[in-house]
Coordinates of C-alpha atoms in Angstrom, one line a residue:
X248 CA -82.2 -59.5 40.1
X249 CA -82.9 -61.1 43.6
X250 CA -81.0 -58.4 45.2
X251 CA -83.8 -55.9 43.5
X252 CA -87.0 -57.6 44.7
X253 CA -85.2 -58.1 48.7
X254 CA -85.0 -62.1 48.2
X255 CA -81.9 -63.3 50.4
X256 CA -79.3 -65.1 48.5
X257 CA -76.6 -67.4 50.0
X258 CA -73.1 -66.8 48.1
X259 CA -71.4 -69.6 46.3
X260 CA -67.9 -70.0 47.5
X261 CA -65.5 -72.5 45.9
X262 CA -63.6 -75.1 48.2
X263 CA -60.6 -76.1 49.2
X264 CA -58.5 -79.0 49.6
X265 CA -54.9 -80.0 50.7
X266 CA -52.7 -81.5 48.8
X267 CA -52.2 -84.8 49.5
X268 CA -48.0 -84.6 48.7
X269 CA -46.8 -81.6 49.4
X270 CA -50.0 -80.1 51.2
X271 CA -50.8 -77.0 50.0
X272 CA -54.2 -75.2 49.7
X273 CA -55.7 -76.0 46.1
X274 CA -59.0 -76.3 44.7
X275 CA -60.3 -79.6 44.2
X276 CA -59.7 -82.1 41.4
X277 CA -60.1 -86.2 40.8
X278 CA -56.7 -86.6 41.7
X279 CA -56.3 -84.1 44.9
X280 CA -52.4 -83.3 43.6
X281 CA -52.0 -80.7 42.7
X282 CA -50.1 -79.2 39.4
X283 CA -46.5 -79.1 40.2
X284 CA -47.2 -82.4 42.2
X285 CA -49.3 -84.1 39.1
X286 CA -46.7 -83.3 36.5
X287 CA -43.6 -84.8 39.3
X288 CA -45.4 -87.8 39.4
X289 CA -46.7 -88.6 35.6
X290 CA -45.3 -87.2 32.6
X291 CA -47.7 -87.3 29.8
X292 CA -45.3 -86.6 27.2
X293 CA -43.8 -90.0 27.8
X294 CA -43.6 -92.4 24.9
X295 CA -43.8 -88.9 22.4
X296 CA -41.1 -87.9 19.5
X297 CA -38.9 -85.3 20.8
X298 CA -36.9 -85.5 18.1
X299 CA -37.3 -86.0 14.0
X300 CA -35.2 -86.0 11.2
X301 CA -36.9 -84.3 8.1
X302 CA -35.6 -84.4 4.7
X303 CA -35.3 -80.9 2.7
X304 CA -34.4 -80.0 -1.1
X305 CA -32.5 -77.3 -1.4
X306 CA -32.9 -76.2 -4.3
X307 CA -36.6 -75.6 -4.7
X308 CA -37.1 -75.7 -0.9
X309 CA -39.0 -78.2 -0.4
X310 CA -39.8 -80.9 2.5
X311 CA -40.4 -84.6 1.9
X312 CA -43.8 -86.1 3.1
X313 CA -42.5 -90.1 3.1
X314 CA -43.0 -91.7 0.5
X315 CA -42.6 -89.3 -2.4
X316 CA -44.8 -86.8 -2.1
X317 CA -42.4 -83.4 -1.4
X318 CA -44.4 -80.3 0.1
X319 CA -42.4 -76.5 -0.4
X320 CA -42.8 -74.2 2.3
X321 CA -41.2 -71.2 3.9
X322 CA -39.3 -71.1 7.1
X323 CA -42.0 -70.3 10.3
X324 CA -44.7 -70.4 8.1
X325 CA -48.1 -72.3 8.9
X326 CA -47.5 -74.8 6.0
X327 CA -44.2 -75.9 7.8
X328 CA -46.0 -76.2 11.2
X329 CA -48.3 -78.3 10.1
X330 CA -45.9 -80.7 8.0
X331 CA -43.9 -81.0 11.0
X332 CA -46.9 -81.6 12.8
X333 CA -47.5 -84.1 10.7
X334 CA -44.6 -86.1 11.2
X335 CA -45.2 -86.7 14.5
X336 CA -46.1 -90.6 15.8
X337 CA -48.1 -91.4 18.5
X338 CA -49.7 -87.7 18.9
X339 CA -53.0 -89.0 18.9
X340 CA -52.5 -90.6 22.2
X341 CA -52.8 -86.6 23.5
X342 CA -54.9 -83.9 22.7
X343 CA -53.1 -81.0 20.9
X344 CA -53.6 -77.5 22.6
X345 CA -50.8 -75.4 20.9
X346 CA -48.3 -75.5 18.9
X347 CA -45.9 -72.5 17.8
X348 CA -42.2 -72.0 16.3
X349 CA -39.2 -71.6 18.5
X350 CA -36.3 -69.8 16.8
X351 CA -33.3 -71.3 15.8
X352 CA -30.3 -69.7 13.8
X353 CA -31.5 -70.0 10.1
X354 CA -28.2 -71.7 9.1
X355 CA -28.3 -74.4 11.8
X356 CA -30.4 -77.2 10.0
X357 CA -32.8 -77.7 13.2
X358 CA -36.2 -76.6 13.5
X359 CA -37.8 -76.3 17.2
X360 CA -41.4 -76.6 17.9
X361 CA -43.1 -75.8 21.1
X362 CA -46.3 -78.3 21.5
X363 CA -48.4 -77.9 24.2
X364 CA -50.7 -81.3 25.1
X365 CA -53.6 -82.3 27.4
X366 CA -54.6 -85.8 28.7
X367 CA -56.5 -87.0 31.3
X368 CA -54.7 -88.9 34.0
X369 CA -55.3 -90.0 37.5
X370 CA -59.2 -90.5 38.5
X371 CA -60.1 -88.5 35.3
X372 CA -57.7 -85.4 35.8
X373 CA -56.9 -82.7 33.0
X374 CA -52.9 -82.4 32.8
X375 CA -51.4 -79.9 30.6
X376 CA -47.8 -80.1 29.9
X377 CA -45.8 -78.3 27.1
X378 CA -42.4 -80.0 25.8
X379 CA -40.1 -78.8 22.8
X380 CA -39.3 -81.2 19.3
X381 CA -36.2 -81.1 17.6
X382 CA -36.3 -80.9 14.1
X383 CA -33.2 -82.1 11.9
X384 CA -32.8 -80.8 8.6
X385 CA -31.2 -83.1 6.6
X386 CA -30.7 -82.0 2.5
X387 CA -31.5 -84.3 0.0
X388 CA -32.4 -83.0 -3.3
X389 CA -35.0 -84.0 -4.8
X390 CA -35.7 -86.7 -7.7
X391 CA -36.9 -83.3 -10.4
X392 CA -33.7 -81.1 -9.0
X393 CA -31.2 -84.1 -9.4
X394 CA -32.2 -84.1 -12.9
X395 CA -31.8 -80.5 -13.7
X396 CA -28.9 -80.9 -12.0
X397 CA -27.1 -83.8 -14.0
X398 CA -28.3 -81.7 -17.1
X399 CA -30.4 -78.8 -17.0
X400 CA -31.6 -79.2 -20.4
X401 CA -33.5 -82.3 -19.7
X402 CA -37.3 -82.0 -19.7
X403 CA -39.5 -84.5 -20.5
X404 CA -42.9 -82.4 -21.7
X405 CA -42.9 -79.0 -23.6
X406 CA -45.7 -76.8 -24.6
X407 CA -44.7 -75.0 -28.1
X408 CA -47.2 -71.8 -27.9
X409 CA -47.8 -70.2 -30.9
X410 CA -49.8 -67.5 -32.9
X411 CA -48.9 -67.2 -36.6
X412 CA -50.0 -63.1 -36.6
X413 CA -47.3 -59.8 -37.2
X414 CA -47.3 -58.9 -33.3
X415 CA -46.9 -60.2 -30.1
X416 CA -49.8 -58.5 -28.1
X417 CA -51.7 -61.7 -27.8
X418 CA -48.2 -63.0 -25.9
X419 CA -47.7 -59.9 -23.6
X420 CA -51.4 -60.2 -22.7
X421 CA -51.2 -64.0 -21.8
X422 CA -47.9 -63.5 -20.1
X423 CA -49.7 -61.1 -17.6
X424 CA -52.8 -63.6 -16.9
X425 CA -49.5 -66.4 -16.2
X426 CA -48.1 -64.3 -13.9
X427 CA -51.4 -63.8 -12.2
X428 CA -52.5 -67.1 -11.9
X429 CA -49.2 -68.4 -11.3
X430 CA -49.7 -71.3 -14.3
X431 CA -46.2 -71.6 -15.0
X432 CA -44.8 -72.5 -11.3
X433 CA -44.0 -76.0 -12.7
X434 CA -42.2 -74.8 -15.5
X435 CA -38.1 -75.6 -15.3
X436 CA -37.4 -73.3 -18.4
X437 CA -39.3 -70.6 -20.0
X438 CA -38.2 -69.8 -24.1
X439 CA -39.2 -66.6 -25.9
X440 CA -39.7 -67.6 -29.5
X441 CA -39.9 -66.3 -32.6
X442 CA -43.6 -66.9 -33.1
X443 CA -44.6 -67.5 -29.5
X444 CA -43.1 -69.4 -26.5
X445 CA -41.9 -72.5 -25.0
X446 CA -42.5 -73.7 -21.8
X447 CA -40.5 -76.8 -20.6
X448 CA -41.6 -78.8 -17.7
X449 CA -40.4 -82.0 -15.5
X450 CA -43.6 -83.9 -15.6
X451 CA -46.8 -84.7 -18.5
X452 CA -49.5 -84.0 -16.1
X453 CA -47.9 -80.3 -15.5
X454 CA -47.8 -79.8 -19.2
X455 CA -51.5 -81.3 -19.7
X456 CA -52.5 -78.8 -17.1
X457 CA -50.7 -75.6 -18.2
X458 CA -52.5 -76.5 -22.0
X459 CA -56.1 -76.7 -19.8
X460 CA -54.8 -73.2 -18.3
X461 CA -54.5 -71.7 -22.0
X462 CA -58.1 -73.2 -23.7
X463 CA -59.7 -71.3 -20.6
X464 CA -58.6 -67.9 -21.9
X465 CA -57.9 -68.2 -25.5
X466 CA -59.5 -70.2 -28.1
X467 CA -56.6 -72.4 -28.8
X468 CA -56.5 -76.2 -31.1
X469 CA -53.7 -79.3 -29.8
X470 CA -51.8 -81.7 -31.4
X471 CA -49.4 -83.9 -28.9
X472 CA -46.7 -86.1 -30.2
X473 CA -44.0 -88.2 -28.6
X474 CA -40.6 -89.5 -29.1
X475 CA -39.2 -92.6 -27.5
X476 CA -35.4 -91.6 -25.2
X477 CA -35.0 -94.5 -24.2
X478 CA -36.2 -98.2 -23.2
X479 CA -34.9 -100.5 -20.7
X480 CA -36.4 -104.2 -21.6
X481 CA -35.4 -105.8 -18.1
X482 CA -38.1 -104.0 -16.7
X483 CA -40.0 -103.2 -19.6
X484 CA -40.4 -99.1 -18.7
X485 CA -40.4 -96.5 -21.3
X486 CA -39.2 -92.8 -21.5
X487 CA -40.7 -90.3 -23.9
X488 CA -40.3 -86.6 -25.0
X489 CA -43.5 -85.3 -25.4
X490 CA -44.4 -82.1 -27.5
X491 CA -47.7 -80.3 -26.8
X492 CA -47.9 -77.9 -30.2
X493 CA -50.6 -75.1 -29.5
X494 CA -51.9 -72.6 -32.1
X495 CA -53.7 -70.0 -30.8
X496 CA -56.5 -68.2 -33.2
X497 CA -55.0 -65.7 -35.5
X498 CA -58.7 -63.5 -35.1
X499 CA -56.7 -60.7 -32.4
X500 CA -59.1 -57.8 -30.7
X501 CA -59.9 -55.1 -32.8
X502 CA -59.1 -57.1 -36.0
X503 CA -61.8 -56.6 -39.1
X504 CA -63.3 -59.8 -40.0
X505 CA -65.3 -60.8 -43.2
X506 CA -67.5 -64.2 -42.4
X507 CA -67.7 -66.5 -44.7
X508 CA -71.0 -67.0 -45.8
X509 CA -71.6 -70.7 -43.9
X510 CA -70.1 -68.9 -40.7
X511 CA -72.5 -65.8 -41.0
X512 CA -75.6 -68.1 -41.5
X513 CA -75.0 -70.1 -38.1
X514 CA -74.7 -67.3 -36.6
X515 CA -77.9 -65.2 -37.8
X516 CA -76.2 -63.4 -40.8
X517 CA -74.8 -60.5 -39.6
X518 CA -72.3 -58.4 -40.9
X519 CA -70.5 -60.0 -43.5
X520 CA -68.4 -56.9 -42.4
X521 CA -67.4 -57.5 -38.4
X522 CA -65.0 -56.4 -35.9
X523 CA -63.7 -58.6 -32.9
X524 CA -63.9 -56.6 -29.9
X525 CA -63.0 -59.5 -27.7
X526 CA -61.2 -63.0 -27.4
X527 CA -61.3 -65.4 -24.4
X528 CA -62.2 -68.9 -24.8
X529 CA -64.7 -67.4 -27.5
X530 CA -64.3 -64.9 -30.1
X531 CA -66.5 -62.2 -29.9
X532 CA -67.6 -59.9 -33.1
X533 CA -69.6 -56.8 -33.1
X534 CA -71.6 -55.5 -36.3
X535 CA -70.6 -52.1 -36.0
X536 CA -73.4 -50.7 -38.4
X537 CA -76.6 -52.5 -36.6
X538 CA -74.7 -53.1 -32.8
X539 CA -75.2 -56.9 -33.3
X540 CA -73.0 -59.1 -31.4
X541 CA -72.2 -62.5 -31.8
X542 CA -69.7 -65.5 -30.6
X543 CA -67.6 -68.2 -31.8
X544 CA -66.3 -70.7 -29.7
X545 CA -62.9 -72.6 -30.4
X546 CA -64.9 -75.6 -32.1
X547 CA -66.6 -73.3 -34.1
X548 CA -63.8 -71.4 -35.7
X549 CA -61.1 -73.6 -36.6
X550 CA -63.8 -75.5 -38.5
X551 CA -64.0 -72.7 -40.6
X552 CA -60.5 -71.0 -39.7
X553 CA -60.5 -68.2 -41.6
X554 CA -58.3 -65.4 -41.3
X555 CA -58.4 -61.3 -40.6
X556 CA -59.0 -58.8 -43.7
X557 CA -57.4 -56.6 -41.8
X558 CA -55.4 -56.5 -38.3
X559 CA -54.6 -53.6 -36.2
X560 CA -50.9 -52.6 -37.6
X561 CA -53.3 -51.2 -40.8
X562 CA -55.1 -49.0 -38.8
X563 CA -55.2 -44.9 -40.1
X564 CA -56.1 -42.1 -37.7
X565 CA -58.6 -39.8 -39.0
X566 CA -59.8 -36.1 -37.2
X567 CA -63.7 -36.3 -36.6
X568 CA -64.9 -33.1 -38.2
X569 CA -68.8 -33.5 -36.6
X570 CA -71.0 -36.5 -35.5
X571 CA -74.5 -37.1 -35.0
X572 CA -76.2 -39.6 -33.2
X573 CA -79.5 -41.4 -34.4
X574 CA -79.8 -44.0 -32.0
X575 CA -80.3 -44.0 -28.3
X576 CA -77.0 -45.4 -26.4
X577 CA -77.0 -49.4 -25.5
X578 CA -75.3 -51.6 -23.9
X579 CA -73.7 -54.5 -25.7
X580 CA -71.9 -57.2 -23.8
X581 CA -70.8 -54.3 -21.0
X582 CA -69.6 -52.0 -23.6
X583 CA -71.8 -48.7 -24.1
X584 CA -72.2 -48.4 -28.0
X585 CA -74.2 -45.3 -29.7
X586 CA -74.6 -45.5 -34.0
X587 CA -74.0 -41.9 -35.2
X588 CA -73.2 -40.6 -38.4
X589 CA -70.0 -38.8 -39.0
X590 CA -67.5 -36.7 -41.2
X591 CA -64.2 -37.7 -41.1
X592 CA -60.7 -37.0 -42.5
X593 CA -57.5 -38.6 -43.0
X594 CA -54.9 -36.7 -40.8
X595 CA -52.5 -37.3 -43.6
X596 CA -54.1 -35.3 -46.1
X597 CA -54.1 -32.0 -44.0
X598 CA -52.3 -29.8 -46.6
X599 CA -53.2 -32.5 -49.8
X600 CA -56.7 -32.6 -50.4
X601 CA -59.7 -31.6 -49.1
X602 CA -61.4 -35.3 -48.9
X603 CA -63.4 -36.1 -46.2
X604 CA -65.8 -39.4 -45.8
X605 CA -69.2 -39.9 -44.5
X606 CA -69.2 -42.9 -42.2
X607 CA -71.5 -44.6 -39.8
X608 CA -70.1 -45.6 -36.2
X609 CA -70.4 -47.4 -32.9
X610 CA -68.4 -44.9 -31.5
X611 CA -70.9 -42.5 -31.0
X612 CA -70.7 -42.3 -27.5
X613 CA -66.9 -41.3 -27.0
X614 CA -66.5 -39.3 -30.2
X615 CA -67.2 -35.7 -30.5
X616 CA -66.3 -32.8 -33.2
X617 CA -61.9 -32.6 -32.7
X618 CA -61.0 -36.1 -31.8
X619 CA -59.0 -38.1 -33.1
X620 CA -60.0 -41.9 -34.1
X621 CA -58.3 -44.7 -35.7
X622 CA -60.1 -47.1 -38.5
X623 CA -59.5 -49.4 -41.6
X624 CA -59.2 -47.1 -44.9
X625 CA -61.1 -49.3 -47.6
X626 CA -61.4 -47.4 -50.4
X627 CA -56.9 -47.1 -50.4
X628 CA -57.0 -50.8 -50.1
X629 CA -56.1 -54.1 -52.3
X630 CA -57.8 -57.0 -50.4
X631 CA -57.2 -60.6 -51.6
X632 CA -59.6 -62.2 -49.1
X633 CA -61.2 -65.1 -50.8
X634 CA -64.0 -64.7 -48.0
X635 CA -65.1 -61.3 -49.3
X636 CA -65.3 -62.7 -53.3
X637 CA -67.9 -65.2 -52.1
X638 CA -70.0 -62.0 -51.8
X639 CA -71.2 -60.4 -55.2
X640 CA -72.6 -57.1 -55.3
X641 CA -71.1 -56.5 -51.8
X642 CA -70.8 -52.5 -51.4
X643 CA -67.6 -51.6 -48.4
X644 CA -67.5 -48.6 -46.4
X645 CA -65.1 -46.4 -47.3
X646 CA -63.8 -46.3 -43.9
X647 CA -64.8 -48.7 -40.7
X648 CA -63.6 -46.6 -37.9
X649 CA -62.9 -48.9 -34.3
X650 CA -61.3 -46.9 -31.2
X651 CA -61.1 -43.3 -30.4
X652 CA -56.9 -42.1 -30.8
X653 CA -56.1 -40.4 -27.9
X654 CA -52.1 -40.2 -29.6
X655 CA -51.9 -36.3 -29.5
X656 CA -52.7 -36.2 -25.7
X657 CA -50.0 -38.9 -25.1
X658 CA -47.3 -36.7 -27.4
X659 CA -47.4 -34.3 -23.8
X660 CA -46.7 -36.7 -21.6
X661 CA -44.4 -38.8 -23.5
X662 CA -40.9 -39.9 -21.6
X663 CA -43.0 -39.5 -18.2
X664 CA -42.8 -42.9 -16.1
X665 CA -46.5 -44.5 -15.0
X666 CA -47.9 -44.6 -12.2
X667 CA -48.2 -48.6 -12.5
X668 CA -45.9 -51.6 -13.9
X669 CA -46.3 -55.1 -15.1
X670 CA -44.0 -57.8 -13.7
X671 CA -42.7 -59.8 -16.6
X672 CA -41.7 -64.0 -16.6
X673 CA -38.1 -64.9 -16.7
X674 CA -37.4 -66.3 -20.0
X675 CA -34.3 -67.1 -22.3
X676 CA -34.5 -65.3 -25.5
X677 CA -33.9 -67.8 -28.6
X678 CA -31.5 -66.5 -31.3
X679 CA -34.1 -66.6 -34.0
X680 CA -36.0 -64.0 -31.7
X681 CA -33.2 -61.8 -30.9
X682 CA -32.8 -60.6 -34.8
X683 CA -31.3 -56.9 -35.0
X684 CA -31.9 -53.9 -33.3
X685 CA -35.1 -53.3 -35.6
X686 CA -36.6 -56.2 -34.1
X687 CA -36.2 -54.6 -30.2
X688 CA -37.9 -51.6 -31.7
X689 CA -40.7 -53.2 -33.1
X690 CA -40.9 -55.3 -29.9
X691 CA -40.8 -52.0 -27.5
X692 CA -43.3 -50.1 -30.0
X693 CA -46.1 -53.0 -29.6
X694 CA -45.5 -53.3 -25.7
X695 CA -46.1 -49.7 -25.3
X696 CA -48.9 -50.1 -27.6
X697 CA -50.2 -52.8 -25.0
X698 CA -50.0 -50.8 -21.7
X699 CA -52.0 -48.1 -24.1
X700 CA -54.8 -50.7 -24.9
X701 CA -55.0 -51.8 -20.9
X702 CA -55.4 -47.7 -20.1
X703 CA -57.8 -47.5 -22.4
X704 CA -59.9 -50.6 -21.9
X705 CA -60.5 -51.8 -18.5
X706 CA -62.0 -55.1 -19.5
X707 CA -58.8 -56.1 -20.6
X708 CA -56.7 -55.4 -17.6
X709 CA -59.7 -56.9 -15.5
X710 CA -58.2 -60.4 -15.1
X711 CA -54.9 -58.9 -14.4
X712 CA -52.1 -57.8 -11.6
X713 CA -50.8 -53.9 -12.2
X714 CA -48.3 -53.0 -9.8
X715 CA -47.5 -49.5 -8.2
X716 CA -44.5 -47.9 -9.4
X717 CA -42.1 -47.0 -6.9
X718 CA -40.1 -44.6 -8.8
X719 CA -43.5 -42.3 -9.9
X720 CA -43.2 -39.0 -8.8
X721 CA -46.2 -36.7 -9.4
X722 CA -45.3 -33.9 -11.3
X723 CA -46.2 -30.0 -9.9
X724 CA -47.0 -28.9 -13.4
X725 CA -49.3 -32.1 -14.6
X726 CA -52.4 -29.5 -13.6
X727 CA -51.7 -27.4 -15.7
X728 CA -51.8 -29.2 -19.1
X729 CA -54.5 -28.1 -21.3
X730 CA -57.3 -30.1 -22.3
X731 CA -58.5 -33.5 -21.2
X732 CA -56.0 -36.0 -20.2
X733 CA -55.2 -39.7 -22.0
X734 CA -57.0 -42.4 -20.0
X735 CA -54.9 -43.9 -16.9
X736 CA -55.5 -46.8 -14.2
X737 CA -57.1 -45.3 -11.6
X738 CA -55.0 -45.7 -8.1
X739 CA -57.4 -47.6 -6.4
X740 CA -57.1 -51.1 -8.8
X741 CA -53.2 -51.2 -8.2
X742 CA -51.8 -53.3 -5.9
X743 CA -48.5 -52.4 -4.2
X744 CA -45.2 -54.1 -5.4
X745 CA -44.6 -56.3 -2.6
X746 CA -41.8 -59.5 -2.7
X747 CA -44.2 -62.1 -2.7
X748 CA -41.8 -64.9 -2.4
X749 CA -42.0 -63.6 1.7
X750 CA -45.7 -63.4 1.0
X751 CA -46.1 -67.2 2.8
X752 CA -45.2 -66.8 6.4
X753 CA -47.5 -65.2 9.0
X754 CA -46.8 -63.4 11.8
X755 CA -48.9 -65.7 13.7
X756 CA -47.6 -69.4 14.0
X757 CA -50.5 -71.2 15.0
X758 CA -52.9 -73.3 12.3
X759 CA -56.0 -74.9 12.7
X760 CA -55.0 -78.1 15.4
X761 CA -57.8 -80.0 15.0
X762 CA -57.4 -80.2 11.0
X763 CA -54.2 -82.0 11.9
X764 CA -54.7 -84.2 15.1
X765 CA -54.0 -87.4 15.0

C-alpha cells in the first residue's frame, strides 16, 4: 500500500545475538542460550514419570483406572492415549504439546508414548523438549472375568423376555434394534427361549438399564423378584439373584383388533373393528373404513389387556378383480392411505366357485385391477372373542383386507441371495427351543417372512443396521423379468459389512490435550 502512493518505508529486520555458551548467531530470547545450549543446561522433564505400570484384563481388554473403575480400549487408539495420559503424576507442572503412540511388538506387554512438553524457564524462556514413557502391561483380570471364570454360569441379574404370541417376529425385530444400539454389551450370556429370551448379566444396574432400553421401543409391563445366595453375618453383606420377568404386548403389527367398548370410548370410539399398523412404546391402530388413527400407550393397554381377534399367521391372499377410489389420498401418521371400494376373490377358489366379495379398503393407493393382497376372511371364521359379544347388532366385513401380496413376484426370484444381510446376536439355544426339525422350519419360514416385511415397509427397517452382502452378484438376466419387481432396500441405506471390533482405533493418534492436562 505505501509502496503504491511513493511513501518510503524503512524494512523491519530481525536481530541477532551471540550465544552466550557456545556463541553462535541466534535470534534473541530472555535467556540468550540458545536451544541445544538451554536443553544442556536444564531439563524440563526432570522430576516426570518415564515409566508406569498399568494393569490390563485380558479377557475383556480392559485397563484399570485405580481404584475400580476399569476403562476397555483398543491398542493405539485415542481412548488408550488418553488413559495413559491419565496416569501420569506431576504433568501439570508442564504444558502438554503432543502426544502420539510409539510402536512396540504387540506381544511385548509395553506401551511407548512420545510426549512432547513446554515450560518456561530461565528469564521467562519457552523450552520445548520431547521424552518417551514406558508403559508396562501387567494382566490382572478383572473382579467380573474372575467370576465367569471360577464358574461361567454365575450371574447375578437376568432379564426373562417374553411374548406369549405364535411367532417370533417381534424377537427378530428387537434383536436387530440390540444389535444397533449395542444394549446388550453387558450381557455375559445371551439364551434363545422357547417364548422369548434370556439375557444374563454381572451387575443389577446393567439389567435395570437393558429393561429401560426395551420400554423405549415396545410397550412392555415388569415384575422383579429376588432370591437370597448367600449371607455372610460377620459383615452383615448380602448376595441376591435377581429376576427381571418382562412381557411384551401380545397386540403384533398388522394384527386385527376388536376394542372393548371402555377402550374405544377413551379413545373417541372408533372402529370397534381396528388394525395395528404399528408398535413402539405405543400401539398404534388405524380404522381402516374411516382412516382414523389412534394410540395406546403401555399404561393404557395392559389395564385393559386384551388380546388380537386375529394375528397375521390367519391372513388369506385374495386377487383384486377392480377398485375404485372415493376419497382423495391422505396421509396418516406418514403412511399414504386412499378408501376405495373393491371386488375381491379368494385365490383358493379359482376352479371352485365363482364368489367374489365387495370390500372397502385403505389400500387404495397401492392396489390396482391384478394384484394380489392379503386380509382376514370373516365370513369362514369362528371367533370366540368375548370383546366382540359385548357388541350386539354388530355387522363384520366379510373380508378386512391389510397389505398388498407381492408372493407371485417373489416365486421368480426365489433361491436368489440379497443384496443386504442382518447380523444376528450370539446366543445359546435352550433345549425346549430346539424341538424337531419342524420347529427350524417354522423358525426359517417367519424370518424370511421378516426380511419381507422390512422390504416392504421402510418404517420398520428405519431404526435399524442392514448390511451389504458380499457374496451378491447381480444377475445379467434380472432385466429381463417381466412385470414390476418385489420391493427391495434401495443401495443407498446399506452400510458396508465392516469388522467393527477394529472400528476404535484411528489412524491419527493425537486427542484433544487440553481435555486431559493436568
Amino acid at each position: 500500500m505505501a509502496e503504491d502512493t511513493g511513501m518510503f518505508t524503512v524494512s523491519q529486520t530481525i536481530g541477532s545475538v551471540l550465544c552466550c555458551k557456545c556463541g553462535i548467531t541466534m535470534q534473541p530470547n530472555a535467556a540468550n542460550m540458545c536451544t541445544r545450549c538451554l536443553q544442556s543446561e536444564i531439563d524440563i522433564t526432570e522430576g516426570l514419570q518415564k515409566q508406569v505400570t498399568i494393569v490390563h484384563c485380558p479377557e475383556c481388554n480392559k485397563y484399570l483406572q485405580p481404584p475400580k473403575t476399569w476403562t476397555g480400549a483398543e491398542l493405539e487408539s485415542k481412548k488408550l492415549l488418553s488413559f495413559c495420559i491419565r496416569r501420569l503424576k506431576n504433568l501439570n507442572k508442564v504444558r502438554l504439546v503432543n502426544a502420539e503412540f510409539v510402536w512396540t511388538e504387540p506381544h511385548s506387554k509395553r506401551i511407548k508414548v512420545k510426549l512432547k512438553v513446554r515450560k518456561e524457564v530461565l528469564n521467562g524462556a519457552l523450552l520445548e523438549q520431547s521424552y518417551t514413557v514406558e508403559y508396562v502391561v501387567q494382566d490382572q483380570m478383572c473382579e467380573t472375568c474372575s467370576r465367569a471364570q471360577v464358574n461361567p454360569n454365575q450371574w447375578v441379574a437376568v432379564v426373562q423376555l417374553r411374548q406369549h404370541v405364535t411367532h417370533r417376529r417381534t424377537f427378530f425385530y428387537l434383536e436387530q434394534l440390540i444389535l444397533k444400539q449395542d444394549a446388550a454389551k453387558s450381557a455375559i450370556r445371551v439364551r434363545q427361549m422357547d417364548q422369548g429370551i434370556d439375557f444374563f448379566f454381572n451387575n443389577r444396574s446393567h439389567a435395570l438399564k437393558f429393561v429401560e432400553f426395551l420400554g423405549k421401543y415396545v410397550p412392555i409391563r415388569t415384575r422383579s423378584d429376588k432370591q437370597l445366595i448367600s449371607h455372610d453375618p460377620k459383615s452383615n453383606s448380602y448376595n441376591y439373584n435377581y429376576t427381571f420377568s418382562v412381557e411384551i404386548s401380545p397386540i403384533c403389527r398388522e394384527d386385527l383388533i376388536c376394542l372393548p367398548p371402555k377402550v374405544a370410548a377413551s379413545l373417541g370410539n372408533p372402529g370397534p373393528l381396528v388394525i395395528c399398523n404399528k408398535v413402539s412404546s405405543s400401539i398404534s391402530l388405524l380404522d381402516p373404513f374411516t382412516l382414523r388413527q389412534s394410540f395406546l400407550d403401555a399404561d393404557q393397554y395392559w389395564r385393559s389387556n386384551f388380546k388380537a381377534l386375529m394375528s397375521s399367521r390367519q391372513l388369506v391372499e385374495y386377487i383384486v378383480l377392480d377398485v375404485e377410489a372415493i376419497s382423495s389420498e391422505v396421509n396418516v401418521g406418514g403412511s399414504r392411505c386412499l378408501l376405495a371400494d373393491a371386488q375381491i376373490a379368494r385365490v383358493s377358489d379359482f376352479g371352485k366357485n365363482d364368489t367374489i366379495f365387495n370390500v372397502r379398503t385403505h389400500l387404495g393407493h397401492i392396489l390396482n385391477a391384478g394384484d394380489y393382497a392379503l386380509g382376514y376372511d370373516l365370513c369362514n371364521t369362528n371367533s370366540n372373542d368375548i370383546e366382540l359379544d359385548k357388541y350386539k347388532g354388530l355387522v363384520l366385513p366379510e373380508v378386512i383386507l391389510i397389505k398388498k401380496s407381492y408372493e407371485e413376484k417373489r416365486q421368480k426370484k426365489r433361491g436368489k441371495p440379497r443384496t443386504w444381510k442382518l447380523r444376528s446376536l450370539n446366543m445359546d439355544i435352550d433345549s425346549a427351543a430346539k424341538g424337531g426339525g419342524g420347529s427350524d422350519e417354522k423358525m426359517d419360514s417367519e424370518y424370511e417372512q421378516f426380511l419381507r416385511d422390512l422390504e416392504e415397509n421402510p418404517d420398520l427397517r428405519f431404526n435399524l443396521s442392514l448390511y451389504r452382502n458380499k457374496d451378491y452378484q447381480p444377475s445379467e438376466l434380472a432385466s429381463v423379468v417381466d412385470g414390476e419387481d418385489p420391493p427391495s432396500i434401495p443401495l443407498d441405506e446399506l452400510l458396508a459389512d465392516l469388522d467393527l471390533s477394529d472400528g476404535d482405533g484411528d489412524d491419527d493418534e493425537t486427542i484433544d490435550l487440553d481435555s486431559i492436562r493436568g
